[in-house]
């Protein structure tokens, strides 16, 4: 059967941008910027984007498009003993999607609760989130039972994802026409609301005020690199899978620049939205800004809802905000599922796409139940830490070595230049062969030392061991598969 195709280049770009743009832009980027020296953080961020993110995204687009296969098939085509790199990438992505969709389930529940006045969390958004929504237990050791409303919400999000991916790129292509522009429009609405509020400018000033002294810490650099990986959806096998549905003469370098620039602009805008509204909250409650800024789940589910509840027309903006989160997240979530589906479909001559999707979605839903227990948030935090700081980085190292040294950076660059308007210089080879793997190795070691010195989040050893498993299992299965694996059933 002929390989499926995106119906146009625009649709492919929408899908790729949709995968890149997600919660990472909205809650990770603004917070990291604020934490690491404001405007000064843009320096390591842009450097990491240029020397690591962009070259790797070019690599992933080129590989998938040239070899016309998903992650596993592409690495096997480089060398039959390398398929494990793709498999490890897919497994990392699968682990991420299991908890990423749980975060979307929180958003959905919040969305449903937003249709009332006054908002139910007005006054105490913190106990609302941790108590009423999560029903969190007092420690990672006590499971506290399954949270039924969250379970239903999780199920609903998965059903939606299933019907988006069930016909492969044909159905995905239709959906991204809506789910990619929608959050951008919503962000613009929130931006206008944000910057017209009293106090917004002090928030924005705090967000961007550069503290160049921060550039001297190593942490800012490692934070920038891991943010780049996460935000561009690198090393999950997604971009390889998506590009494999292009015709093999599409402008790879051009596609990369468009994706990278859109993603960066959206991150910056998201920062303006978040900080203008936090500035308003600080001004109207006369609580200093430093004490309202938080990263991660607390920003989106405690601080921001609190700020929204202070606005005139609060429920309207709460609805818009949670719709933004859901529409931002959904493309990232189904891209992760699609990466796995593509790799599995590649094994068959006539893949039954909807059956494969059913299997992947069903398994991810079942595993997600762990994260809707009372201890769910703790597990989510642990798994997120280990997958994003280790598994991805390890995949990135092997990916760049496999292409740079085994396949040949020059060979892939020749292909890229044969299809791209803007030609890639030799710097790309240097980046893929040396800069990317070496930087990632340094990153891995620094992170490892940090984790050994101070166990992450003060969790008990057995809980952290589960985190380590999310690193070790994909790596071992990947290695095992490299040694023995055969993928095709054709
Ligand atoms: N890039 C997405 C974001 O910024 C997250 C994501 C990571 C999506 C990995 C897919 C794969 O939120």
Coordinates of C-alpha atoms and ligand atoms in Angstrom, one line a residue:
X1 CA 0.0 0.0 0.0
X2 CA 1.3 3.5 -0.8
X3 CA 2.4 5.5 2.2
X4 CA -0.2 7.9 3.5
X5 CA 0.4 11.6 2.8
X6 CA -0.4 14.9 4.4
X7 CA -2.8 16.6 2.1
X8 CA -0.5 19.7 1.9
X9 CA 2.7 21.2 3.2
X10 CA 0.7 23.6 5.3
X11 CA -1.0 20.7 7.1
X12 CA 2.3 19.1 7.9
X13 CA 3.6 22.4 9.3
X14 CA 0.5 22.8 11.4
X15 CA 0.9 19.3 12.8
X16 CA 4.6 19.9 13.6
X17 CA 4.0 23.3 15.1
X18 CA 1.0 21.8 17.0
X19 CA 3.3 19.2 18.5
X20 CA 5.9 21.7 19.5
X21 CA 3.6 24.2 20.9
X22 CA 2.1 22.9 24.2
X23 CA 2.2 23.2 27.9
X24 CA 6.0 23.7 27.6
X25 CA 5.4 27.1 26.0
X26 CA 2.8 28.2 28.4
X27 CA 4.0 27.1 31.8
X28 CA 7.6 26.1 31.4
X29 CA 9.1 28.8 29.3
X30 CA 7.7 31.9 31.1
X31 CA 8.6 30.4 34.5
X32 CA 12.2 29.5 33.4
X33 CA 12.7 32.9 32.0
X34 CA 11.7 34.6 35.2
X35 CA 13.6 32.2 37.4
X36 CA 16.9 32.4 35.4
X37 CA 17.6 36.1 35.0
X38 CA 14.6 37.3 33.0
X39 CA 15.7 38.6 29.6
X40 CA 19.1 37.2 30.2
X41 CA 17.7 33.7 29.9
X42 CA 17.0 34.4 26.3
X43 CA 20.8 34.2 25.7
X44 CA 21.3 30.5 26.6
X45 CA 17.8 29.8 25.2
X46 CA 18.6 31.2 21.8
X47 CA 22.1 29.7 21.7
X48 CA 20.7 26.2 22.6
X49 CA 18.0 26.8 20.0
X50 CA 20.6 27.6 17.3
X51 CA 23.3 25.0 18.1
X52 CA 21.3 22.1 19.3
X53 CA 17.5 22.5 18.7
X54 CA 17.5 23.6 15.1
X55 CA 20.2 21.2 13.9
X56 CA 18.4 18.3 15.6
X57 CA 15.0 19.2 14.2
X58 CA 16.6 19.4 10.7
X59 CA 18.0 16.0 11.4
X60 CA 14.7 14.5 12.4
X61 CA 12.7 16.1 9.6
X62 CA 15.3 15.0 7.0
X63 CA 15.6 11.5 8.3
X64 CA 11.9 10.8 8.3
X65 CA 11.3 12.4 5.0
X66 CA 14.2 10.8 3.2
X67 CA 13.8 7.3 4.5
X68 CA 9.9 7.5 4.5
X69 CA 9.7 5.6 7.8
X70 CA 8.9 6.3 11.4
X71 CA 11.5 6.4 14.1
X72 CA 12.2 2.6 14.4
X73 CA 12.2 2.0 10.7
X74 CA 14.4 5.0 10.0
X75 CA 17.1 4.0 12.4
X76 CA 16.9 0.4 11.2
X77 CA 17.4 1.7 7.7
X78 CA 20.6 3.4 8.8
X79 CA 21.8 0.1 10.2
X80 CA 19.8 -2.9 11.1
X81 CA 21.4 -2.9 14.5
X82 CA 20.2 0.6 15.4
X83 CA 16.4 0.2 15.5
X84 CA 16.6 0.3 19.3
X85 CA 17.2 4.1 19.2
X86 CA 13.9 4.6 17.6
X87 CA 12.2 2.2 19.9
X88 CA 13.6 3.9 23.0
X89 CA 12.4 7.2 21.6
X90 CA 8.9 5.9 21.1
X91 CA 8.8 4.4 24.6
X92 CA 10.0 7.7 26.1
X93 CA 7.2 9.4 24.2
X94 CA 4.7 6.9 25.4
X95 CA 5.6 7.4 29.0
X96 CA 5.3 11.2 28.6
X97 CA 1.9 10.9 26.9
X98 CA 0.5 8.8 29.8
X99 CA 1.0 11.7 32.2
X100 CA 0.6 14.6 29.7
X101 CA -3.0 13.5 29.1
X102 CA -3.5 13.4 32.9
X103 CA -2.6 17.1 33.0
X104 CA -5.2 17.7 30.2
X105 CA -7.7 15.8 32.3
X106 CA -7.2 18.3 35.2
X107 CA -7.7 21.1 32.7
X108 CA -10.9 19.5 31.4
X109 CA -12.2 19.2 34.9
X110 CA -11.4 22.9 35.6
X111 CA -13.1 23.8 32.4
X112 CA -16.3 22.1 33.4
X113 CA -16.1 23.9 36.8
X114 CA -15.6 27.3 35.2
X115 CA -19.2 27.7 34.2
X116 CA -20.3 29.2 37.4
X117 CA -20.2 32.5 39.2
X118 CA -18.4 33.1 41.5
X119 CA -15.7 30.6 40.4
X120 CA -15.6 27.8 42.9
X121 CA -11.9 28.4 43.7
X122 CA -12.2 32.1 44.3
X123 CA -10.5 32.9 47.6
X124 CA -8.6 29.7 48.0
X125 CA -7.4 28.2 44.7
X126 CA -4.7 26.2 46.4
X127 CA -6.9 24.0 48.5
X128 CA -9.3 23.9 45.5
X129 CA -6.7 22.3 43.2
X130 CA -4.9 20.0 45.7
X131 CA -8.1 19.1 47.6
X132 CA -11.2 19.3 45.4
X133 CA -9.6 18.5 42.1
X134 CA -6.7 16.2 42.9
X135 CA -7.8 14.9 46.3
X136 CA -4.1 14.6 47.0
X137 CA -2.8 12.2 49.6
X138 CA -0.2 13.3 52.2
X139 CA 2.7 11.5 50.7
X140 CA 3.8 9.4 47.7
X141 CA 3.4 6.3 49.8
X142 CA -0.3 6.5 50.3
X143 CA -2.3 5.9 47.2
X144 CA -5.6 7.2 48.6
X145 CA -7.8 5.5 46.0
X146 CA -8.8 6.4 42.5
X147 CA -10.2 9.8 41.9
X148 CA -13.4 9.1 40.0
X149 CA -14.1 12.6 38.5
X150 CA -10.5 12.7 37.2
X151 CA -10.8 9.2 35.9
X152 CA -13.9 10.1 33.9
X153 CA -12.2 13.2 32.6
X154 CA -9.1 11.2 31.7
X155 CA -11.3 8.8 29.8
X156 CA -13.0 11.7 27.9
X157 CA -9.7 13.2 26.8
X158 CA -8.5 9.8 25.6
X159 CA -11.7 9.2 23.6
X160 CA -11.1 12.5 21.9
X161 CA -7.5 11.6 21.1
X162 CA -8.6 8.2 19.8
X163 CA -11.0 9.7 17.3
X164 CA -8.3 12.2 16.2
X165 CA -5.6 9.6 15.4
X166 CA -7.8 6.6 14.4
X167 CA -7.4 7.2 10.7
X168 CA -3.8 8.2 10.8
X169 CA -2.6 11.3 9.1
X170 CA -5.9 11.7 7.3
X171 CA -7.8 12.4 10.4
X172 CA -4.9 14.2 12.1
X173 CA -4.7 16.5 9.1
X174 CA -8.3 17.7 9.5
X175 CA -8.1 18.3 13.2
X176 CA -4.9 20.4 13.2
X177 CA -6.7 23.0 11.0
X178 CA -8.7 23.8 14.2
X179 CA -6.5 22.8 17.1
X180 CA -3.4 24.8 16.0
X181 CA -4.9 28.2 15.2
X182 CA -7.4 28.0 18.1
X183 CA -5.0 28.3 21.0
X184 CA -3.1 31.0 19.1
X185 CA -6.2 33.1 18.8
X186 CA -7.1 32.4 22.4
X187 CA -3.6 33.5 23.5
X188 CA -4.0 36.7 21.6
X189 CA -7.3 37.4 23.3
X190 CA -5.7 36.7 26.7
X191 CA -2.8 38.9 25.8
X192 CA -5.0 41.8 25.0
X193 CA -6.9 41.3 28.2
X194 CA -3.6 40.9 30.1
X195 CA -1.8 44.0 28.9
X196 CA -4.8 46.3 29.4
X197 CA -5.0 45.4 33.1
X198 CA -3.6 47.8 35.7
X199 CA -0.3 46.6 37.0
X200 CA 0.4 44.4 34.0
X201 CA 3.5 46.3 33.1
X202 CA 5.2 45.7 36.4
X203 CA 4.6 42.0 35.8
X204 CA 6.1 42.2 32.3
X205 CA 9.1 44.2 33.6
X206 CA 9.8 41.4 36.1
X207 CA 9.5 38.8 33.4
X208 CA 12.0 40.5 31.1
X209 CA 14.3 42.4 33.4
X210 CA 17.7 41.0 32.5
X211 CA 20.1 39.8 35.2
X212 CA 23.2 38.9 33.2
X213 CA 24.9 37.7 36.3
X214 CA 22.7 34.6 36.1
X215 CA 24.6 33.5 32.9
X216 CA 27.4 32.4 35.1
X217 CA 25.6 29.5 36.7
X218 CA 25.6 26.1 35.0
X219 CA 22.0 25.5 35.9
X220 CA 20.7 28.1 33.5
X221 CA 22.5 26.4 30.6
X222 CA 21.2 23.0 31.4
X223 CA 17.8 24.4 31.9
X224 CA 17.9 26.0 28.5
X225 CA 19.0 22.9 26.7
X226 CA 16.3 20.7 28.3
X227 CA 13.7 23.2 27.6
X228 CA 14.7 23.2 23.9
X229 CA 14.3 19.5 23.7
X230 CA 11.0 19.5 25.4
X231 CA 9.6 22.4 23.5
X232 CA 10.6 21.2 20.1
X233 CA 9.3 17.7 20.8
X234 CA 12.8 16.3 20.0
X235 CA 13.9 12.8 20.6
X236 CA 10.4 11.3 20.9
X237 CA 10.3 10.0 17.3
X238 CA 7.5 12.4 16.6
X239 CA 9.1 14.7 14.1
X240 CA 10.6 11.7 12.3
X241 CA 7.2 10.1 12.0
X242 CA 5.4 13.3 10.9
X243 CA 8.1 14.0 8.2
X244 CA 7.8 10.5 6.9
X245 CA 4.4 11.4 5.5
X246 CA 5.9 14.1 3.3
X247 CA 6.8 13.7 -0.3
X248 CA 10.6 13.3 -0.3
X249 CA 11.3 16.5 -2.1
X250 CA 9.8 19.0 0.5
X251 CA 12.0 21.8 1.8
X252 CA 13.4 20.4 5.0
X253 CA 15.4 23.4 6.1
X254 CA 12.5 25.7 5.4
X255 CA 10.1 23.6 7.3
X256 CA 12.4 23.6 10.3
X257 CA 12.9 27.4 10.4
X258 CA 9.1 27.9 10.2
X259 CA 8.5 25.5 13.0
X260 CA 11.3 26.9 15.2
X261 CA 10.3 30.5 14.7
X262 CA 6.6 29.9 15.3
X263 CA 7.3 28.0 18.5
X264 CA 9.7 30.6 19.9
X265 CA 7.2 33.5 19.2
X266 CA 4.4 31.6 20.9
X267 CA 6.6 31.0 23.9
X268 CA 7.4 34.7 24.1
X269 CA 3.8 35.7 23.8
X270 CA 2.7 33.2 26.4
X271 CA 5.2 34.9 28.8
X272 CA 3.5 38.2 28.2
X273 CA 0.1 36.7 28.9
X274 CA 1.3 35.0 32.1
X275 CA 3.2 37.9 33.5
X276 CA 0.8 40.7 32.6
X277 CA -1.9 38.8 34.5
X278 CA 0.4 38.0 37.5
X279 CA 1.4 41.7 37.5
X280 CA -2.3 42.6 37.8
X281 CA -2.8 40.2 40.6
X282 CA 0.2 41.4 42.5
X283 CA -1.0 45.0 42.1
X284 CA -4.6 44.3 43.1
X285 CA -3.9 42.2 46.1
X286 CA -0.7 44.1 47.0
X287 CA 1.2 40.8 47.4
X288 CA 4.7 41.1 45.9
X289 CA 5.1 39.5 42.5
X290 CA 7.9 37.2 43.7
X291 CA 5.5 35.4 46.0
X292 CA 2.9 34.7 43.4
X293 CA 5.2 33.3 40.7
X294 CA 5.5 29.6 40.6
X295 CA 6.3 27.1 37.8
X296 CA 4.8 23.9 36.7
X297 CA 1.3 22.7 37.7
X298 CA 1.0 25.4 40.4
X299 CA 1.3 28.2 37.9
X300 CA -1.5 26.9 35.7
X301 CA -3.7 25.4 38.3
X302 CA -3.3 27.5 41.4
X303 CA -1.8 30.9 40.7
X304 CA -3.4 31.6 37.3
X305 CA -6.9 30.5 38.3
X306 CA -6.6 32.7 41.3
X307 CA -5.6 35.7 39.2
X308 CA -8.5 35.0 36.8
X309 CA -11.0 34.9 39.6
X310 CA -10.1 38.5 40.3
X311 CA -11.0 39.7 36.8
X312 CA -14.3 41.2 35.8
X313 CA -16.1 38.5 33.9
X314 CA -14.0 35.9 35.7
X315 CA -15.8 32.8 34.5
X316 CA -15.5 33.9 30.9
X317 CA -11.7 34.2 31.2
X318 CA -11.5 31.0 33.1
X319 CA -13.3 29.2 30.3
X320 CA -11.0 30.8 27.7
X321 CA -7.9 29.9 29.8
X322 CA -8.7 26.2 30.2
X323 CA -9.7 26.0 26.6
X324 CA -6.3 27.4 25.7
X325 CA -4.6 24.8 27.9
X326 CA -6.6 22.0 26.4
X327 CA -6.2 23.1 22.8
X328 CA -2.5 23.7 23.4
X329 CA -2.0 20.3 24.8
X330 CA -4.1 18.2 22.5
X331 CA -1.8 18.4 19.4
X332 CA 1.2 17.5 21.5
X333 CA -0.6 14.6 23.1
X334 CA -1.8 13.1 19.8
X335 CA 1.6 13.6 18.2
X336 CA 3.1 11.4 20.8
X337 CA 0.4 8.7 20.1
X338 CA 0.9 9.1 16.4
X339 CA 4.7 8.5 16.7
X340 CA 4.0 5.1 18.3
X341 CA 1.3 4.3 15.8
X342 CA 3.5 5.1 12.9
X343 CA 6.3 2.9 14.2
X344 CA 4.0 0.0 14.7
X345 CA 2.2 0.5 11.4
X346 CA 5.5 0.4 9.6
X347 CA 5.8 -3.2 10.5
X348 CA 2.8 -4.2 8.4
X349 CA 2.1 -4.1 4.7
X350 CA -1.5 -3.2 5.2
X351 CA -1.6 -1.7 8.7
X352 CA -4.9 -1.6 10.4
X353 CA -4.5 2.0 11.7
X354 CA -7.6 2.2 13.9
X355 CA -6.8 -1.1 15.6
X356 CA -3.3 -0.1 16.3
X357 CA -4.5 3.3 17.6
X358 CA -7.0 1.5 19.9
X359 CA -4.3 -0.6 21.4
X360 CA -1.9 2.3 22.0
X361 CA -4.6 4.6 23.4
X362 CA -6.1 1.8 25.6
X363 CA -2.8 0.9 27.1
X364 CA -1.9 4.6 27.8
X365 CA -5.3 5.1 29.5
X366 CA -4.9 2.1 31.7
X367 CA -1.4 3.1 32.8
X368 CA -2.6 6.7 33.4
X369 CA -4.8 5.4 36.2
X370 CA -1.7 5.5 38.5
X371 CA -1.7 9.3 38.0
X372 CA -5.3 9.8 39.0
X373 CA -4.9 8.3 42.4
X374 CA -4.3 10.4 45.5
X375 CA -0.6 10.1 45.0
X376 CA -0.8 10.8 41.3
X377 CA 0.7 14.2 41.4
X378 CA 3.8 12.9 43.2
X379 CA 4.3 10.2 40.6
X380 CA 3.7 12.6 37.8
X381 CA 6.4 14.9 39.1
X382 CA 8.9 12.0 39.5
X383 CA 8.3 10.4 36.1
X384 CA 8.5 13.8 34.4
X385 CA 11.8 14.6 36.0
X386 CA 13.4 11.4 35.0
X387 CA 12.1 11.1 31.4
X388 CA 12.8 14.6 30.4
X389 CA 16.2 14.8 32.1
X390 CA 17.6 11.4 31.2
X391 CA 15.7 9.3 28.7
X392 CA 15.4 12.0 26.2
X393 CA 18.9 13.2 26.5
X394 CA 20.2 9.6 26.1
X395 CA 18.1 9.2 23.0
X396 CA 19.4 12.5 21.7
X397 CA 23.0 11.4 22.2
X398 CA 22.5 8.2 20.2
X399 CA 20.4 9.9 17.6
X400 CA 23.1 12.4 16.8
X401 CA 25.9 9.8 16.9
X402 CA 23.9 7.4 14.6
X403 CA 23.3 10.1 12.0
X404 CA 26.6 12.0 12.4
X405 CA 28.9 9.0 12.4
X406 CA 27.2 5.9 11.1
X407 CA 24.9 7.3 8.4
X408 CA 27.2 10.3 7.8
X409 CA 26.3 13.9 8.5
X410 CA 27.6 14.9 5.1
X411 CA 25.4 12.4 3.3
X412 CA 22.2 13.6 5.0
X413 CA 23.3 17.2 4.5
X414 CA 23.6 16.6 0.8
X415 CA 20.0 15.3 0.7
X416 CA 18.8 18.3 2.8
X417 CA 20.6 20.7 0.4
X418 CA 19.1 19.0 -2.6
X419 CA 15.6 19.8 -1.4
X420 CA 16.0 23.1 0.6
X421 CA 16.1 26.6 -0.7
X422 CA 18.4 27.9 2.1
X423 CA 21.5 25.6 2.0
X424 CA 23.0 24.2 5.1
X425 CA 26.7 25.0 5.7
X426 CA 29.3 22.7 7.1
X427 CA 28.4 24.0 10.6
X428 CA 25.6 21.5 10.6
X429 CA 28.0 18.6 10.4
X430 CA 30.0 20.0 13.2
X431 CA 26.9 20.5 15.3
X432 CA 25.5 17.0 14.7
X433 CA 28.8 15.2 15.1
X434 CA 30.4 17.1 18.0
X435 CA 28.4 19.9 19.6
X436 CA 25.1 18.0 20.1
X437 CA 26.5 14.8 21.5
X438 CA 29.1 16.4 23.7
X439 CA 26.8 19.0 25.1
X440 CA 24.2 16.3 25.9
X441 CA 26.8 14.1 27.6
X442 CA 27.9 17.0 29.8
X443 CA 24.2 17.7 30.6
X444 CA 23.6 14.1 31.5
X445 CA 26.5 13.9 33.8
X446 CA 25.7 17.2 35.6
X447 CA 22.2 16.2 36.1
X448 CA 23.2 12.8 37.4
X449 CA 25.6 14.3 39.9
X450 CA 22.9 16.7 41.0
X451 CA 20.4 13.9 41.5
X452 CA 22.9 11.8 43.5
X453 CA 23.9 14.7 45.8
X454 CA 20.3 15.7 46.5
X455 CA 17.7 13.1 45.8
X456 CA 15.0 14.7 43.6
X457 CA 12.2 16.4 45.4
X458 CA 13.1 14.7 48.7
X459 CA 11.1 11.6 47.7
X460 CA 11.8 8.2 49.3
X461 CA 14.2 5.9 47.5
X462 CA 11.6 3.4 46.4
X463 CA 9.6 6.2 44.7
X464 CA 12.7 7.5 42.9
X465 CA 13.5 3.9 41.9
X466 CA 10.3 4.0 39.8
X467 CA 11.6 7.2 38.2
X468 CA 14.9 5.4 37.3
X469 CA 12.9 2.6 35.8
X470 CA 11.4 5.0 33.3
X471 CA 15.0 5.6 32.2
X472 CA 16.4 2.1 32.4
X473 CA 13.5 0.2 30.9
X474 CA 13.5 2.0 27.5
X475 CA 17.2 2.0 27.3
X476 CA 17.5 -1.8 28.1
X477 CA 14.7 -2.7 25.7
X478 CA 16.3 -0.4 23.1
X479 CA 19.7 -2.2 23.5
X480 CA 18.1 -5.6 23.5
X481 CA 16.2 -4.7 20.4
X482 CA 19.3 -3.5 18.7
X483 CA 20.9 -6.8 19.3
X484 CA 18.1 -9.1 18.3
X485 CA 15.2 -7.2 16.9
X486 CA 13.4 -7.7 13.7
X487 CA 10.6 -5.2 13.1
X488 CA 9.0 -5.9 9.7
X489 CA 6.2 -8.4 9.5
X490 CA 5.7 -7.6 5.8
Ligands
LIG1 N1 6.5 20.2 22.9 C1 5.4 20.1 23.8 C2 5.3 21.2 24.7 O1 6.1 22.1 24.7 C3 5.5 18.9 24.7 C4 5.8 17.7 24.0 C5 6.9 17.0 24.4 C6 5.0 17.2 23.1 C7 7.2 15.9 23.8 C8 5.3 16.1 22.5 C9 6.4 15.4 22.8 O2 4.5 21.2 25.6

